[in-house]
PDB file of C-alpha atoms in Angstrom:
ATOM      1  CA  MET X  25       1.788  -5.488   2.162  1.00 93.00           C
ATOM      2  CA  GLY X  26      -0.329  -8.295   0.937  1.00 91.00           C
ATOM      3  CA  ARG X  27       1.014 -11.794   0.353  1.00 90.00           C
ATOM      4  CA  GLY X  28       1.346 -11.266  -3.399  1.00 89.00           C
ATOM      5  CA  THR X  29       3.538  -8.203  -2.917  1.00 90.00           C
ATOM      6  CA  TYR X  30       5.591  -9.767  -0.136  1.00 93.00           C
ATOM      7  CA  GLU X  31       6.302 -13.206  -1.636  1.00 92.00           C
ATOM      8  CA  PRO X  32       8.774 -12.045  -4.334  1.00 92.00           C
ATOM      9  CA  ALA X  33      11.019 -10.727  -1.545  1.00 92.00           C
ATOM     10  CA  LEU X  34      11.243 -14.260  -0.179  1.00 92.00           C
ATOM     11  CA  ASP X  35      12.636 -15.410  -3.541  1.00 92.00           C
ATOM     12  CA  VAL X  36      15.545 -12.889  -3.308  1.00 92.00           C
ATOM     13  CA  PRO X  37      15.751 -14.114  -0.400  1.00 92.00           C
ATOM     14  CA  THR X  38      14.843 -11.490   2.165  1.00 93.00           C
ATOM     15  CA  THR X  39      12.174 -11.525   4.821  1.00 93.00           C
ATOM     16  CA  SER X  40      12.478  -7.781   5.520  1.00 94.00           C
ATOM     17  CA  PRO X  41      12.282  -5.776   2.264  1.00 93.00           C
ATOM     18  CA  TYR X  42      11.626  -2.481   4.070  1.00 92.00           C
ATOM     19  CA  SER X  43      13.861  -2.899   7.101  1.00 91.00           C
ATOM     20  CA  HIS X  44      13.814   0.853   7.792  1.00 93.00           C
ATOM     21  CA  LEU X  45      10.022   0.704   8.359  1.00 93.00           C
ATOM     22  CA  ARG X  46       7.617  -1.150  10.617  1.00 94.00           C
ATOM     23  CA  GLN X  47       6.393  -3.933   8.345  1.00 95.00           C
ATOM     24  CA  TYR X  48       3.090  -5.776   8.333  1.00 95.00           C
ATOM     25  CA  VAL X  49       2.115  -8.551   5.940  1.00 95.00           C
ATOM     26  CA  VAL X  50      -1.564  -9.370   5.534  1.00 94.00           C
ATOM     27  CA  SER X  51      -1.936 -13.075   4.804  1.00 92.00           C
ATOM     28  CA  SER X  52      -3.784 -16.055   6.156  1.00 90.00           C
ATOM     29  CA  THR X  53      -1.404 -18.537   4.487  1.00 91.00           C
ATOM     30  CA  LEU X  54       2.172 -17.294   5.023  1.00 91.00           C
ATOM     31  CA  THR X  55       4.350 -17.949   8.040  1.00 89.00           C
ATOM     32  CA  ILE X  56       7.333 -15.671   8.577  1.00 89.00           C
ATOM     33  CA  ASP X  57      10.148 -16.190  11.062  1.00 89.00           C
ATOM     34  CA  ASP X  58      11.398 -12.609  11.317  1.00 93.00           C
ATOM     35  CA  PRO X  59      10.753 -10.419  14.371  1.00 94.00           C
ATOM     36  CA  THR X  60      10.899  -7.258  12.204  1.00 94.00           C
ATOM     37  CA  VAL X  61       7.891  -8.345  10.131  1.00 95.00           C
ATOM     38  CA  GLN X  62       4.503  -8.707  11.761  1.00 94.00           C
ATOM     39  CA  MET X  63       1.855 -10.972  10.265  1.00 93.00           C
ATOM     40  CA  GLU X  64      -1.775  -9.905  10.167  1.00 93.00           C
ATOM     41  CA  THR X  65      -3.943 -12.947   9.617  1.00 92.00           C
ATOM     42  CA  GLY X  66      -7.189 -11.246  10.549  1.00 87.00           C
ATOM     43  CA  ASP X  67      -8.994  -8.121   9.490  1.00 88.00           C
ATOM     44  CA  PRO X  68      -6.703  -5.641   7.692  1.00 94.00           C
ATOM     45  CA  ILE X  69      -9.131  -2.778   8.397  1.00 95.00           C
ATOM     46  CA  GLY X  70      -8.709  -3.433  12.107  1.00 95.00           C
ATOM     47  CA  LEU X  71      -4.923  -3.277  11.687  1.00 94.00           C
ATOM     48  CA  ILE X  72      -5.110   0.072   9.854  1.00 95.00           C
ATOM     49  CA  ARG X  73      -7.479   1.529  12.452  1.00 95.00           C
ATOM     50  CA  ARG X  74      -5.126   0.435  15.261  1.00 94.00           C
ATOM     51  CA  LEU X  75      -2.159   2.025  13.470  1.00 95.00           C
ATOM     52  CA  LYS X  76      -4.096   5.251  12.822  1.00 94.00           C
ATOM     53  CA  ALA X  77      -4.987   5.424  16.522  1.00 95.00           C
ATOM     54  CA  GLU X  78      -1.301   5.413  17.506  1.00 95.00           C
ATOM     55  CA  ASP X  79       0.114   8.845  18.254  1.00 91.00           C
ATOM     56  CA  THR X  80       3.334   8.476  16.249  1.00 92.00           C
ATOM     57  CA  GLY X  81       2.893  11.274  13.708  1.00 89.00           C
ATOM     58  CA  MET X  82       3.949   8.778  11.039  1.00 90.00           C
ATOM     59  CA  ASP X  83       2.148   7.849   7.830  1.00 93.00           C
ATOM     60  CA  ILE X  84       0.960   4.392   6.835  1.00 94.00           C
ATOM     61  CA  TYR X  85       2.206   3.218   3.440  1.00 93.00           C
ATOM     62  CA  LEU X  86       0.385   0.483   1.529  1.00 93.00           C
ATOM     63  CA  CYS X  87       2.816  -1.316  -0.731  1.00 88.00           C
ATOM     64  CA  GLY X  88       1.162  -2.948  -3.735  1.00 73.00           C
ATOM     65  CA  GLY X  89      -1.746  -5.313  -3.827  1.00 81.00           C
ATOM     66  CA  GLY X  90      -4.956  -4.396  -5.640  1.00 90.00           C
ATOM     67  CA  LYS X  91      -6.995  -6.803  -3.524  1.00 91.00           C
ATOM     68  CA  LEU X  92      -5.607  -5.444  -0.272  1.00 92.00           C
ATOM     69  CA  ALA X  93      -6.035  -1.846  -1.457  1.00 94.00           C
ATOM     70  CA  ALA X  94      -9.675  -2.533  -2.374  1.00 94.00           C
ATOM     71  CA  SER X  95     -10.353  -4.050   1.046  1.00 93.00           C
ATOM     72  CA  LEU X  96      -8.830  -0.951   2.709  1.00 95.00           C
ATOM     73  CA  LEU X  97     -10.405   1.690   0.456  1.00 95.00           C
ATOM     74  CA  ALA X  98     -12.576   3.092   3.264  1.00 94.00           C
ATOM     75  CA  GLU X  99      -9.416   3.847   5.280  1.00 96.00           C
ATOM     76  CA  ILE X 100      -7.261   5.334   2.498  1.00 96.00           C
ATOM     77  CA  ASP X 101      -6.822   9.095   2.951  1.00 96.00           C
ATOM     78  CA  GLU X 102      -4.306   9.782   0.191  1.00 97.00           C
ATOM     79  CA  ILE X 103      -3.116   8.113  -2.988  1.00 96.00           C
ATOM     80  CA  ILE X 104       0.280   8.841  -4.498  1.00 95.00           C
ATOM     81  CA  LEU X 105      -0.023   7.725  -8.097  1.00 94.00           C
ATOM     82  CA  LYS X 106       3.066   7.263 -10.255  1.00 94.00           C
ATOM     83  CA  SER X 107       2.465   7.048 -13.989  1.00 93.00           C
ATOM     84  CA  TYR X 108       4.810   6.417 -16.876  1.00 94.00           C
ATOM     85  CA  PRO X 109       4.337   7.023 -20.628  1.00 95.00           C
ATOM     86  CA  VAL X 110       4.447   3.296 -21.392  1.00 93.00           C
ATOM     87  CA  VAL X 111       1.604   0.954 -22.295  1.00 89.00           C
ATOM     88  CA  ALA X 112       2.418  -2.594 -21.210  1.00 86.00           C
ATOM     89  CA  GLY X 113      -0.920  -4.221 -22.011  1.00 85.00           C
ATOM     90  CA  THR X 114      -1.431  -6.064 -18.747  1.00 84.00           C
ATOM     91  CA  GLY X 115      -0.798  -5.629 -15.068  1.00 81.00           C
ATOM     92  CA  ILE X 116      -2.188  -5.618 -11.570  1.00 81.00           C
ATOM     93  CA  PRO X 117      -5.225  -3.408 -10.955  1.00 87.00           C
ATOM     94  CA  MET X 118      -4.711  -0.617  -8.451  1.00 90.00           C
ATOM     95  CA  PHE X 119      -7.973  -1.651  -6.759  1.00 92.00           C
ATOM     96  CA  SER X 120      -9.299  -5.134  -7.411  1.00 92.00           C
ATOM     97  CA  GLY X 121     -12.671  -5.705  -5.805  1.00 87.00           C
ATOM     98  CA  GLN X 122     -16.210  -4.434  -5.697  1.00 89.00           C
ATOM     99  CA  PHE X 123     -17.174  -1.415  -7.779  1.00 91.00           C
ATOM    100  CA  ARG X 124     -17.157   1.421  -5.206  1.00 91.00           C
ATOM    101  CA  PRO X 125     -16.640   4.856  -6.738  1.00 94.00           C
ATOM    102  CA  THR X 126     -14.741   6.947  -4.195  1.00 96.00           C
ATOM    103  CA  LEU X 127     -13.925  10.591  -4.836  1.00 97.00           C
ATOM    104  CA  PHE X 128     -10.349  11.793  -4.472  1.00 98.00           C
ATOM    105  CA  ILE X 129      -9.135  15.277  -5.421  1.00 98.00           C
ATOM    106  CA  PRO X 130      -5.787  15.866  -7.122  1.00 98.00           C
ATOM    107  CA  THR X 131      -3.788  18.145  -4.814  1.00 98.00           C
ATOM    108  CA  GLN X 132      -0.332  18.104  -6.398  1.00 98.00           C
ATOM    109  CA  ARG X 133       1.371  16.857  -9.558  1.00 98.00           C
ATOM    110  CA  GLU X 134       5.017  16.632 -10.468  1.00 98.00           C
ATOM    111  CA  SER X 135       6.188  15.930 -14.023  1.00 98.00           C
ATOM    112  CA  PHE X 136       9.611  14.692 -15.069  1.00 98.00           C
ATOM    113  CA  ASP X 137      11.630  15.103 -18.271  1.00 98.00           C
ATOM    114  CA  ASN X 138      11.081  11.436 -19.215  1.00 97.00           C
ATOM    115  CA  GLY X 139       7.284  11.921 -19.203  1.00 97.00           C
ATOM    116  CA  ALA X 140       6.708  10.242 -15.847  1.00 98.00           C
ATOM    117  CA  GLN X 141       4.351  11.949 -13.398  1.00 98.00           C
ATOM    118  CA  VAL X 142       3.559  11.681  -9.720  1.00 98.00           C
ATOM    119  CA  THR X 143       0.083  12.806  -8.648  1.00 98.00           C
ATOM    120  CA  TRP X 144      -1.091  13.207  -5.067  1.00 98.00           C
ATOM    121  CA  LEU X 145      -4.823  12.596  -4.558  1.00 98.00           C
ATOM    122  CA  THR X 146      -6.613  13.341  -1.282  1.00 98.00           C
ATOM    123  CA  ARG X 147      -9.941  11.885  -0.225  1.00 97.00           C
ATOM    124  CA  ALA X 148     -12.728  14.396  -0.886  1.00 95.00           C
TER     125      ALA X 148
END
Protein backbone atom coordinates (compact mmCIF):
# COMPACT_ATOMS: atom_id res chain seq x y z
CA MET A 1 0.00 0.00 0.00
CA GLY A 2 0.97 3.57 -0.41
CA ARG A 3 0.80 6.10 2.41
CA GLY A 4 -2.51 7.53 1.20
CA THR A 5 -4.18 4.13 1.30
CA TYR A 6 -2.63 3.14 4.61
CA GLU A 7 -3.20 6.33 6.64
CA PRO A 8 -7.01 5.96 7.03
CA ALA A 9 -6.37 2.67 8.87
CA LEU A 10 -4.39 4.61 11.46
CA ASP A 11 -7.47 6.75 12.13
CA VAL A 12 -9.57 3.64 13.00
CA PRO A 13 -7.02 2.99 14.75
CA THR A 14 -5.26 -0.06 13.37
CA THR A 15 -1.71 -0.46 12.18
CA SER A 16 -2.40 -3.83 10.51
CA PRO A 17 -5.46 -3.60 8.21
CA TYR A 18 -4.62 -6.86 6.41
CA SER A 19 -3.29 -8.92 9.29
CA HIS A 20 -3.80 -12.17 7.35
CA LEU A 21 -1.28 -10.99 4.71
CA ARG A 22 2.34 -9.87 4.62
CA GLN A 23 1.99 -6.09 4.56
CA TYR A 24 4.28 -3.47 3.07
CA VAL A 25 3.71 0.27 3.15
CA VAL A 26 5.59 2.44 0.68
CA SER A 27 6.28 5.82 2.26
CA SER A 28 9.20 8.08 2.96
CA THR A 29 7.32 10.01 5.66
CA LEU A 30 5.47 7.49 7.86
CA THR A 31 6.89 5.63 10.83
CA ILE A 32 5.06 2.52 11.99
CA ASP A 33 5.67 0.61 15.20
CA ASP A 34 4.17 -2.74 14.21
CA PRO A 35 6.31 -5.80 13.43
CA THR A 36 3.60 -7.16 11.08
CA VAL A 37 3.88 -4.16 8.75
CA GLN A 38 7.09 -3.51 6.87
CA MET A 39 7.98 -0.03 5.67
CA GLU A 40 9.54 0.50 2.26
CA THR A 41 11.14 3.92 2.15
CA GLY A 42 13.13 3.29 -1.00
CA ASP A 43 12.35 2.07 -4.48
CA PRO A 44 8.98 0.28 -4.69
CA ILE A 45 10.02 -1.43 -7.94
CA GLY A 46 12.92 -3.02 -6.10
CA LEU A 47 10.52 -4.28 -3.42
CA ILE A 48 8.20 -5.84 -6.03
CA ARG A 49 11.11 -7.48 -7.86
CA ARG A 50 12.39 -8.95 -4.57
CA LEU A 51 8.92 -10.30 -3.76
CA LYS A 52 8.51 -11.76 -7.26
CA ALA A 53 11.88 -13.51 -6.89
CA GLU A 54 10.69 -15.34 -3.77
CA ASP A 55 9.53 -18.89 -4.39
CA THR A 56 6.32 -18.72 -2.35
CA GLY A 57 3.74 -19.39 -5.05
CA MET A 58 1.77 -16.44 -3.66
CA ASP A 59 0.46 -13.40 -5.51
CA ILE A 60 1.30 -9.78 -4.77
CA TYR A 61 -1.72 -7.55 -4.21
CA LEU A 62 -1.47 -3.78 -4.65
CA CYS A 63 -4.05 -2.08 -2.47
CA GLY A 64 -5.08 1.35 -3.74
CA GLY A 65 -2.91 4.27 -4.66
CA GLY A 66 -2.89 5.66 -8.19
CA LYS A 67 0.57 7.15 -7.73
CA LEU A 68 2.02 3.90 -6.43
CA ALA A 69 0.27 1.89 -9.16
CA ALA A 70 1.69 4.21 -11.84
CA SER A 71 5.20 3.84 -10.44
CA LEU A 72 4.81 0.02 -10.51
CA LEU A 73 3.11 -0.27 -13.91
CA ALA A 74 6.09 -2.04 -15.49
CA GLU A 75 5.78 -4.82 -12.87
CA ILE A 76 1.99 -5.29 -12.93
CA ASP A 77 1.03 -8.59 -14.58
CA GLU A 78 -2.71 -8.58 -13.90
CA ILE A 79 -5.38 -6.05 -13.04
CA ILE A 80 -8.61 -7.04 -11.32
CA LEU A 81 -10.98 -4.19 -12.04
CA LYS A 82 -14.22 -3.81 -10.09
CA SER A 83 -16.80 -1.48 -11.58
CA TYR A 84 -20.16 -0.32 -10.33
CA PRO A 85 -23.06 1.35 -12.20
CA VAL A 86 -22.65 4.59 -10.24
CA VAL A 87 -21.17 7.89 -11.37
CA ALA A 88 -19.72 9.77 -8.40
CA GLY A 89 -18.10 12.65 -10.28
CA THR A 90 -14.70 12.55 -8.62
CA GLY A 91 -12.25 10.06 -7.24
CA ILE A 92 -8.73 8.72 -7.22
CA PRO A 93 -7.25 7.78 -10.60
CA MET A 94 -6.35 4.13 -11.01
CA PHE A 95 -2.96 5.21 -12.40
CA SER A 96 -1.76 8.72 -11.64
CA GLY A 97 1.48 9.53 -13.40
CA GLN A 98 3.10 9.77 -16.79
CA PHE A 99 1.09 8.87 -19.88
CA ARG A 100 2.31 5.33 -20.67
CA PRO A 101 -0.18 3.29 -22.69
CA THR A 102 0.22 -0.34 -21.63
CA LEU A 103 -1.78 -3.11 -23.27
CA PHE A 104 -3.75 -5.52 -21.11
CA ILE A 105 -6.16 -8.15 -22.44
CA PRO A 106 -9.47 -8.92 -20.74
CA THR A 107 -9.37 -12.60 -19.79
CA GLN A 108 -12.46 -12.99 -17.62
CA ARG A 109 -15.52 -10.98 -16.59
CA GLU A 110 -18.13 -11.64 -13.96
CA SER A 111 -21.38 -9.66 -13.77
CA PHE A 112 -23.69 -9.38 -10.78
CA ASP A 113 -27.43 -8.75 -10.46
CA ASN A 114 -26.83 -5.23 -9.10
CA GLY A 115 -24.92 -4.24 -12.27
CA ALA A 116 -21.47 -4.50 -10.72
CA GLN A 117 -18.75 -6.25 -12.73
CA VAL A 118 -15.33 -7.68 -12.04
CA THR A 119 -12.94 -7.86 -15.00
CA TRP A 120 -9.59 -9.63 -15.01
CA LEU A 121 -7.01 -8.08 -17.36
CA THR A 122 -3.67 -9.73 -18.14
CA ARG A 123 -0.62 -7.96 -19.53
CA ALA A 124 -0.38 -8.55 -23.28
